[in-house]
Amino acid sequence: MSGATATPGAAPVAPLPAAEPRVRRTRRRGLVPAAVAVLYVLVALCAPLISPYDPDHADLVARLSEPFTAAHGHYHLLGTDALGRDVLSRVLYGSRVSIAVAAATVLVSGAFGVLLGVLAGWYRGWVGVVVMRIADIALSVPFFLLAILVVAVLGPSLVNVVVCLALVRWPRYTRIAYAGVLETCERGFVRGAIAVGAPGRWIVTRHVLPEVLPLAVVVATLELGLMVVFEASLSFIGLGVRPPTASWGSMLSDGQQYVATAWWLVTFPGLALFGLVLAVNLLGDTVRDRLDPTRRVPRRPFRKACPGRGGRAPGWLRTAARSASRPAGRDPGASAPAEQDPAGQDPAGQDPGVSGPAGQDPGAAPPGTGGSARHDSGAAAPPDTAQEA
């Protein structure tokens, strides 16, 4: 034990937990996907500045040019498509559409779903029943069927894609928020706030939402990559953004008939889509490990309080541990009792049951009284002695 002395007859103090190296591994594991995701965002924001050509400019003379070749005085790093448009420029501009749709969908569906889940979990009763039944109905509707209905009514556009995806994904946030509110309302601090008459709005914003929002953030990070795939799927079947706007899904759709002759038309958009989805999913796993209470990685104990002591407990904590290890009723300032040998003898060699000198029988008469007979403490006194008394 570090700094704690065992006391005879007391339960041993449990050793202080060692620092967990898993925390550092988890942080390092999340740095790479976070850096890749940030790189994608920067590329999407700076696409007009770093794009070598106009993504919508067609040059039929340079159509289907291979990557890393120069055609008619123009160098196309990733080649050109069937209309002579630069593939690199369209891939850069396509990242803007995918990231914008995914971020907008997560924000809209997350805010709407969390709001309905908190209302259903707080008020319960018929409000909770109606909201959760609507969520169940929305979960049972096929995604592509709803997308076809929305596009058929509103037409293909970027805003309609966000609306379609938000209508499909909000029940996930509602169910998570509803379960989180029900669990939080059973805790002591919420019951205490209700008992003292705190307003419901104050309880929800001060106690309930801080417990629900981490769960919603975990779901949002995991949904972000899925929204990128859904947007590419809608654009692939022609229900996404309108042409000639660059989108990874539409580029895959246009290049599928040239797979045998122009492999770069589907390879580079597919790699860009794969890299973004993989980075976002790995980042979502890291955020889940950091925020989800059921999967939370233990932190290093005392690292912040004692950065130079290698995680060792401070002195006040070791003192508290020693105080907790003492038997109940013992004076903390009293000296420790004398140690006894295993045979039950004290250091002087005297039997613990003997009250007289060493080796004397406890039932023998004291020396100098003239009697050597033993008297039973429970025996009756002689008749003459009792009469005199």
Short mmCIF file of C-alpha atoms in Angstrom, two decimals:
data_model
loop_
_atom_site.label_atom_id
_atom_site.label_comp_id
_atom_site.label_asym_id
_atom_site.label_seq_id
_atom_site.Cartn_x
_atom_site.Cartn_y
_atom_site.Cartn_z
CA MET A 1 0.00 0.00 0.00
CA SER A 2 1.19 3.46 -0.84
CA GLY A 3 1.62 5.51 2.29
CA ALA A 4 -0.88 3.56 4.45
CA THR A 5 0.14 1.46 7.50
CA ALA A 6 -1.90 -1.63 8.32
CA THR A 7 -3.52 -1.70 11.77
CA PRO A 8 -3.98 -5.02 13.64
CA GLY A 9 -7.55 -6.22 13.50
CA ALA A 10 -8.61 -3.74 10.77
CA ALA A 11 -9.54 -4.46 7.20
CA PRO A 12 -6.69 -3.72 4.80
CA VAL A 13 -6.97 -0.59 2.72
CA ALA A 14 -7.44 -1.33 -0.97
CA PRO A 15 -4.49 -0.17 -3.10
CA LEU A 16 -4.99 2.94 -5.15
CA PRO A 17 -5.89 2.26 -8.78
CA ALA A 18 -3.05 2.50 -11.21
CA ALA A 19 -3.08 4.83 -14.17
CA GLU A 20 -4.89 3.44 -17.16
CA PRO A 21 -2.79 3.47 -20.34
CA ARG A 22 -5.96 2.81 -22.31
CA VAL A 23 -6.94 6.48 -22.02
CA ARG A 24 -3.87 7.60 -23.92
CA ARG A 25 -4.40 4.93 -26.58
CA THR A 26 -8.01 6.07 -27.02
CA ARG A 27 -6.94 9.69 -27.43
CA ARG A 28 -4.27 8.77 -29.97
CA ARG A 29 -6.73 6.59 -31.83
CA GLY A 30 -9.11 9.53 -32.20
CA LEU A 31 -6.49 11.98 -33.48
CA VAL A 32 -6.05 10.40 -36.91
CA PRO A 33 -9.75 10.24 -37.92
CA ALA A 34 -10.30 13.71 -36.47
CA ALA A 35 -7.43 15.08 -38.57
CA VAL A 36 -8.79 13.37 -41.70
CA ALA A 37 -12.29 14.73 -41.08
CA VAL A 38 -10.92 18.24 -40.54
CA LEU A 39 -8.93 17.90 -43.77
CA TYR A 40 -12.11 17.01 -45.67
CA VAL A 41 -13.88 20.04 -44.21
CA LEU A 42 -11.01 22.35 -45.14
CA VAL A 43 -10.95 20.97 -48.68
CA ALA A 44 -14.70 21.51 -49.00
CA LEU A 45 -14.42 25.10 -47.77
CA CYS A 46 -11.43 25.92 -49.96
CA ALA A 47 -12.61 24.06 -53.07
CA PRO A 48 -13.02 27.25 -55.17
CA LEU A 49 -9.44 28.23 -54.29
CA ILE A 50 -7.65 24.92 -54.85
CA SER A 51 -9.70 23.56 -57.74
CA PRO A 52 -7.61 23.66 -60.94
CA TYR A 53 -10.59 23.99 -63.31
CA ASP A 54 -14.25 24.83 -63.36
CA PRO A 55 -16.08 21.62 -62.37
CA ASP A 56 -18.85 22.27 -64.89
CA HIS A 57 -16.66 23.25 -67.85
CA ALA A 58 -16.93 20.65 -70.63
CA ASP A 59 -14.17 20.02 -73.17
CA LEU A 60 -15.24 17.28 -75.59
CA VAL A 61 -11.83 17.25 -77.22
CA ALA A 62 -10.23 16.11 -73.94
CA ARG A 63 -12.98 13.66 -72.96
CA LEU A 64 -11.97 10.49 -71.12
CA SER A 65 -8.38 11.60 -70.73
CA GLU A 66 -6.38 9.28 -68.48
CA PRO A 67 -4.99 10.50 -65.16
CA PHE A 68 -1.57 12.18 -65.02
CA THR A 69 -1.69 13.04 -68.71
CA ALA A 70 -1.79 16.32 -70.62
CA ALA A 71 -4.44 16.78 -73.30
CA HIS A 72 -4.27 19.76 -75.66
CA GLY A 73 -2.14 21.81 -73.32
CA HIS A 74 -4.20 21.07 -70.17
CA TYR A 75 -2.90 18.80 -67.47
CA HIS A 76 -5.60 16.80 -65.69
CA LEU A 77 -4.25 15.13 -62.56
CA LEU A 78 -7.15 12.65 -62.19
CA GLY A 79 -8.28 12.62 -65.81
CA THR A 80 -11.57 13.79 -67.35
CA ASP A 81 -15.06 12.32 -67.63
CA ALA A 82 -17.20 11.60 -70.68
CA LEU A 83 -17.90 15.32 -71.20
CA GLY A 84 -14.29 16.41 -70.73
CA ARG A 85 -14.80 17.82 -67.22
CA ASP A 86 -11.90 17.64 -64.81
CA VAL A 87 -12.41 14.80 -62.33
CA LEU A 88 -10.26 16.35 -59.58
CA SER A 89 -12.28 19.57 -59.64
CA ARG A 90 -15.55 17.67 -59.48
CA VAL A 91 -14.32 15.51 -56.61
CA LEU A 92 -13.34 18.63 -54.64
CA TYR A 93 -16.68 20.31 -55.28
CA GLY A 94 -18.54 17.07 -54.57
CA SER A 95 -17.17 17.06 -51.03
CA ARG A 96 -19.03 20.32 -50.38
CA VAL A 97 -22.37 18.76 -51.26
CA SER A 98 -21.82 15.60 -49.21
CA ILE A 99 -20.54 17.38 -46.10
CA ALA A 100 -23.16 20.12 -46.26
CA VAL A 101 -26.04 17.66 -46.63
CA ALA A 102 -24.72 15.40 -43.85
CA ALA A 103 -24.13 18.27 -41.40
CA ALA A 104 -27.47 19.94 -42.11
CA THR A 105 -29.36 16.66 -41.79
CA VAL A 106 -27.72 15.80 -38.46
CA LEU A 107 -28.44 19.26 -37.04
CA VAL A 108 -32.09 19.35 -38.17
CA SER A 109 -32.98 15.77 -37.29
CA GLY A 110 -31.01 15.90 -34.03
CA ALA A 111 -32.59 19.12 -32.77
CA PHE A 112 -36.09 18.03 -33.74
CA GLY A 113 -35.70 14.51 -32.38
CA VAL A 114 -34.16 15.56 -29.06
CA LEU A 115 -36.87 18.16 -28.54
CA LEU A 116 -39.66 15.64 -29.08
CA GLY A 117 -37.90 13.03 -26.93
CA VAL A 118 -37.44 15.43 -24.00
CA LEU A 119 -41.07 16.55 -24.19
CA ALA A 120 -42.32 12.95 -24.36
CA GLY A 121 -40.12 11.83 -21.47
CA TRP A 122 -40.90 14.80 -19.22
CA TYR A 123 -44.67 15.03 -19.66
CA ARG A 124 -45.27 11.32 -20.31
CA GLY A 125 -48.95 10.41 -20.37
CA TRP A 126 -50.71 10.93 -23.67
CA VAL A 127 -47.93 13.23 -24.93
CA GLY A 128 -45.35 10.49 -24.61
CA VAL A 129 -47.66 7.89 -26.15
CA VAL A 130 -48.46 10.04 -29.21
CA VAL A 131 -44.85 11.07 -29.84
CA MET A 132 -43.43 7.58 -29.50
CA ARG A 133 -46.11 6.01 -31.69
CA ILE A 134 -45.37 8.56 -34.41
CA ALA A 135 -41.69 7.71 -34.09
CA ASP A 136 -42.47 4.02 -34.48
CA ILE A 137 -44.49 4.72 -37.62
CA ALA A 138 -41.67 6.82 -39.07
CA LEU A 139 -39.18 4.03 -38.39
CA SER A 140 -41.36 1.53 -40.24
CA VAL A 141 -41.47 3.57 -43.49
CA PRO A 142 -38.79 2.47 -46.03
CA PHE A 143 -36.20 5.12 -46.66
CA PHE A 144 -36.17 5.07 -50.45
CA LEU A 145 -39.95 4.99 -50.64
CA LEU A 146 -40.15 8.17 -48.58
CA ALA A 147 -37.38 9.73 -50.67
CA ILE A 148 -39.25 9.02 -53.88
CA LEU A 149 -42.42 10.54 -52.45
CA VAL A 150 -40.64 13.70 -51.29
CA VAL A 151 -38.77 14.18 -54.56
CA ALA A 152 -41.91 13.49 -56.58
CA VAL A 153 -43.78 16.21 -54.68
CA LEU A 154 -41.03 18.80 -54.15
CA GLY A 155 -38.55 17.97 -56.91
CA PRO A 156 -34.82 17.10 -56.66
CA SER A 157 -32.75 19.75 -54.89
CA LEU A 158 -30.27 20.10 -52.05
CA VAL A 159 -32.87 21.36 -49.57
CA ASN A 160 -35.27 18.54 -50.42
CA VAL A 161 -32.53 15.98 -49.81
CA VAL A 162 -31.98 17.43 -46.32
CA VAL A 163 -35.73 17.39 -45.62
CA CYS A 164 -36.03 13.81 -46.81
CA LEU A 165 -33.14 12.57 -44.69
CA ALA A 166 -34.31 14.52 -41.63
CA LEU A 167 -37.79 12.98 -41.88
CA VAL A 168 -36.23 9.52 -41.83
CA ARG A 169 -33.61 9.93 -39.08
CA TRP A 170 -35.28 12.01 -36.33
CA PRO A 171 -36.87 8.97 -34.56
CA ARG A 172 -33.40 7.72 -33.56
CA TYR A 173 -32.73 10.84 -31.54
CA THR A 174 -36.26 10.80 -30.10
CA ARG A 175 -35.92 7.30 -28.73
CA ILE A 176 -32.50 8.00 -27.22
CA ALA A 177 -33.66 11.27 -25.62
CA TYR A 178 -36.87 9.67 -24.33
CA ALA A 179 -34.97 6.86 -22.61
CA GLY A 180 -32.42 9.30 -21.19
CA VAL A 181 -35.11 11.56 -19.72
CA LEU A 182 -36.92 8.63 -18.11
CA GLU A 183 -33.69 7.46 -16.50
CA THR A 184 -32.64 10.92 -15.35
CA CYS A 185 -36.02 11.71 -13.79
CA GLU A 186 -35.59 8.77 -11.41
CA ARG A 187 -32.37 10.10 -9.94
CA GLY A 188 -32.14 11.75 -6.59
CA PHE A 189 -31.16 15.25 -7.67
CA VAL A 190 -34.15 15.51 -10.02
CA ARG A 191 -36.55 14.15 -7.41
CA GLY A 192 -35.13 16.58 -4.89
CA ALA A 193 -35.61 19.52 -7.25
CA ILE A 194 -39.21 18.47 -7.85
CA ALA A 195 -39.79 18.08 -4.10
CA VAL A 196 -38.63 21.61 -3.31
CA GLY A 197 -40.95 23.02 -5.98
CA ALA A 198 -38.45 23.98 -8.71
CA PRO A 199 -40.04 24.98 -12.04
CA GLY A 200 -40.21 22.26 -14.66
CA ARG A 201 -38.45 24.37 -17.29
CA TRP A 202 -35.55 25.01 -14.92
CA ILE A 203 -35.25 21.30 -14.07
CA VAL A 204 -35.24 20.29 -17.73
CA THR A 205 -32.65 22.85 -18.81
CA ARG A 206 -30.45 22.53 -15.72
CA HIS A 207 -30.58 18.82 -14.87
CA VAL A 208 -32.19 16.78 -17.66
CA LEU A 209 -30.63 18.23 -20.81
CA PRO A 210 -27.00 17.96 -19.57
CA GLU A 211 -27.59 14.23 -19.11
CA VAL A 212 -29.30 13.74 -22.50
CA LEU A 213 -27.09 15.83 -24.76
CA PRO A 214 -23.98 13.57 -24.52
CA LEU A 215 -26.08 10.64 -25.71
CA ALA A 216 -27.41 12.73 -28.60
CA VAL A 217 -23.87 13.78 -29.55
CA VAL A 218 -22.80 10.14 -29.68
CA VAL A 219 -25.71 9.30 -31.99
CA ALA A 220 -24.99 12.36 -34.15
CA THR A 221 -21.36 11.40 -34.74
CA LEU A 222 -22.39 7.90 -35.75
CA GLU A 223 -25.16 9.24 -38.00
CA LEU A 224 -22.87 11.67 -39.82
CA GLY A 225 -21.16 9.02 -41.93
CA LEU A 226 -24.48 7.34 -42.63
CA MET A 227 -25.90 10.61 -43.95
CA VAL A 228 -22.98 10.89 -46.39
CA VAL A 229 -23.80 7.44 -47.73
CA PHE A 230 -27.53 8.25 -47.96
CA GLU A 231 -26.86 11.45 -49.91
CA ALA A 232 -24.62 9.57 -52.33
CA SER A 233 -27.31 6.91 -52.71
CA LEU A 234 -29.99 9.46 -53.56
CA SER A 235 -27.70 11.19 -56.04
CA PHE A 236 -26.79 7.84 -57.59
CA ILE A 237 -30.42 7.06 -58.42
CA GLY A 238 -31.12 10.61 -59.57
CA LEU A 239 -33.01 11.87 -56.50
CA GLY A 240 -30.25 14.09 -55.17
CA VAL A 241 -28.92 17.41 -56.37
CA ARG A 242 -29.69 18.47 -59.90
CA PRO A 243 -27.07 18.15 -62.65
CA PRO A 244 -24.58 19.51 -63.50
CA THR A 245 -23.86 20.11 -59.78
CA ALA A 246 -20.97 17.88 -58.77
CA SER A 247 -21.80 15.11 -56.32
CA TRP A 248 -19.99 11.90 -55.52
CA GLY A 249 -23.13 9.85 -56.02
CA SER A 250 -23.87 11.38 -59.44
CA MET A 251 -20.24 10.89 -60.50
CA LEU A 252 -20.48 7.20 -59.63
CA SER A 253 -23.72 6.97 -61.58
CA ASP A 254 -22.22 8.64 -64.66
CA GLY A 255 -19.09 6.52 -64.60
CA GLN A 256 -20.64 3.10 -64.07
CA GLN A 257 -20.98 2.50 -67.82
CA TYR A 258 -17.28 3.33 -68.35
CA VAL A 259 -15.86 1.05 -65.67
CA ALA A 260 -14.13 -1.20 -68.22
CA THR A 261 -12.58 1.63 -70.25
CA ALA A 262 -12.29 4.57 -67.84
CA TRP A 263 -11.68 3.15 -64.36
CA TRP A 264 -10.82 6.55 -62.87
CA LEU A 265 -14.39 7.83 -63.22
CA VAL A 266 -15.61 5.63 -60.35
CA THR A 267 -12.36 4.98 -58.50
CA PHE A 268 -11.53 8.48 -57.28
CA PRO A 269 -15.07 9.49 -56.21
CA GLY A 270 -15.43 6.12 -54.51
CA LEU A 271 -12.14 6.55 -52.64
CA ALA A 272 -13.14 10.03 -51.52
CA LEU A 273 -16.48 8.74 -50.26
CA PHE A 274 -14.84 5.77 -48.54
CA GLY A 275 -12.23 7.93 -46.79
CA LEU A 276 -14.76 10.40 -45.41
CA VAL A 277 -17.16 7.74 -44.17
CA LEU A 278 -14.37 5.72 -42.56
CA ALA A 279 -12.90 8.77 -40.79
CA VAL A 280 -16.30 9.88 -39.50
CA ASN A 281 -17.17 6.39 -38.26
CA LEU A 282 -13.87 6.01 -36.41
CA LEU A 283 -14.33 9.47 -34.93
CA GLY A 284 -17.83 8.48 -33.85
CA ASP A 285 -16.46 5.40 -32.08
CA THR A 286 -13.97 7.57 -30.20
CA VAL A 287 -16.65 10.06 -29.18
CA ARG A 288 -18.84 7.20 -28.01
CA ASP A 289 -16.04 5.83 -25.82
CA ARG A 290 -15.52 9.28 -24.33
CA LEU A 291 -19.13 10.31 -23.73
CA ASP A 292 -21.22 7.17 -23.44
CA PRO A 293 -21.50 6.31 -19.69
CA THR A 294 -21.78 2.58 -20.41
CA ARG A 295 -18.52 2.56 -22.41
CA ARG A 296 -16.62 5.35 -20.70
CA VAL A 297 -12.90 4.71 -20.32
CA PRO A 298 -11.64 5.32 -16.76
CA ARG A 299 -9.48 8.39 -16.39
CA ARG A 300 -6.06 8.44 -14.80
CA PRO A 301 -6.50 9.00 -11.07
CA PHE A 302 -4.90 12.06 -9.50
CA ARG A 303 -3.11 12.98 -12.73
CA LYS A 304 -4.42 16.53 -12.77
CA ALA A 305 -4.09 17.04 -9.01
CA CYS A 306 -0.54 15.63 -8.88
CA PRO A 307 1.00 15.94 -12.36
CA GLY A 308 4.53 15.35 -11.09
CA ARG A 309 3.86 12.40 -8.79
CA GLY A 310 3.09 9.76 -11.39
CA GLY A 311 -0.55 9.38 -10.39
CA ARG A 312 0.26 8.87 -6.66
CA ALA A 313 -2.47 9.85 -4.23
CA PRO A 314 -1.98 13.15 -2.37
CA GLY A 315 -1.23 13.20 1.35
CA TRP A 316 -4.73 14.22 2.43
CA LEU A 317 -6.20 11.21 0.65
CA ARG A 318 -3.72 8.81 2.21
CA THR A 319 -4.52 10.30 5.62
CA ALA A 320 -8.23 9.79 5.00
CA ALA A 321 -7.55 6.20 3.98
CA ARG A 322 -5.65 5.56 7.21
CA SER A 323 -8.44 7.14 9.24
CA ALA A 324 -11.02 4.97 7.53
CA SER A 325 -8.98 1.85 8.30
CA ARG A 326 -9.02 2.42 12.08
CA PRO A 327 -11.57 0.43 14.15
CA ALA A 328 -14.73 2.26 15.19
CA GLY A 329 -14.55 4.03 18.61
CA ARG A 330 -10.78 4.24 18.78
CA ASP A 331 -9.20 7.57 19.63
CA PRO A 332 -7.06 8.72 16.68
CA GLY A 333 -4.48 10.19 19.11
CA ALA A 334 -4.18 7.05 21.24
CA SER A 335 -1.08 4.95 20.92
CA ALA A 336 -1.30 1.58 19.23
CA PRO A 337 -1.84 -1.42 21.59
CA ALA A 338 1.10 -3.57 22.52
CA GLU A 339 1.70 -6.38 20.10
CA GLN A 340 1.04 -9.92 21.31
CA ASP A 341 2.79 -13.04 20.24
CA PRO A 342 0.85 -15.78 18.43
CA ALA A 343 0.47 -17.84 21.64
CA GLY A 344 -1.58 -15.07 23.31
CA GLN A 345 1.25 -13.99 25.65
CA ASP A 346 2.07 -10.37 26.24
CA PRO A 347 5.68 -9.16 25.92
CA ALA A 348 6.33 -9.92 29.63
CA GLY A 349 5.35 -13.56 29.15
CA GLN A 350 2.26 -13.24 31.33
CA ASP A 351 -0.98 -14.99 30.56
CA PRO A 352 -3.66 -12.43 29.48
CA GLY A 353 -6.12 -13.89 32.01
CA VAL A 354 -3.79 -13.54 35.00
CA SER A 355 -4.27 -10.38 37.09
CA GLY A 356 -1.58 -11.10 39.68
CA PRO A 357 2.14 -11.60 39.40
CA ALA A 358 3.60 -13.64 36.60
CA GLY A 359 2.78 -17.32 36.78
CA GLN A 360 0.30 -17.03 39.70
CA ASP A 361 -3.03 -18.84 39.61
CA PRO A 362 -5.92 -16.31 39.44
CA GLY A 363 -7.88 -18.36 42.01
CA ALA A 364 -5.11 -18.54 44.64
CA ALA A 365 -5.28 -16.41 47.77
CA PRO A 366 -2.96 -13.46 47.95
CA PRO A 367 0.30 -14.12 49.77
CA GLY A 368 0.40 -13.18 53.48
CA THR A 369 -3.28 -13.92 54.19
CA GLY A 370 -2.51 -17.26 55.78
CA GLY A 371 -4.80 -19.22 53.55
CA SER A 372 -3.98 -21.32 50.56
CA ALA A 373 -7.40 -22.71 49.77
CA ARG A 374 -9.21 -21.54 46.68
CA HIS A 375 -12.67 -19.99 47.06
CA ASP A 376 -15.28 -20.29 44.39
CA SER A 377 -16.71 -16.88 43.60
CA GLY A 378 -20.16 -18.37 43.22
CA ALA A 379 -20.16 -20.49 46.48
CA ALA A 380 -22.28 -19.51 49.51
CA ALA A 381 -20.61 -18.11 52.68
CA PRO A 382 -20.32 -20.31 55.88
CA PRO A 383 -23.30 -20.09 58.30
CA ASP A 384 -21.39 -18.41 61.17
CA THR A 385 -19.92 -15.82 58.85
CA ALA A 386 -23.36 -15.03 57.44
CA GLN A 387 -24.84 -14.70 60.99
CA GLU A 388 -22.14 -12.31 62.11
CA ALA A 389 -22.79 -10.19 59.09
#
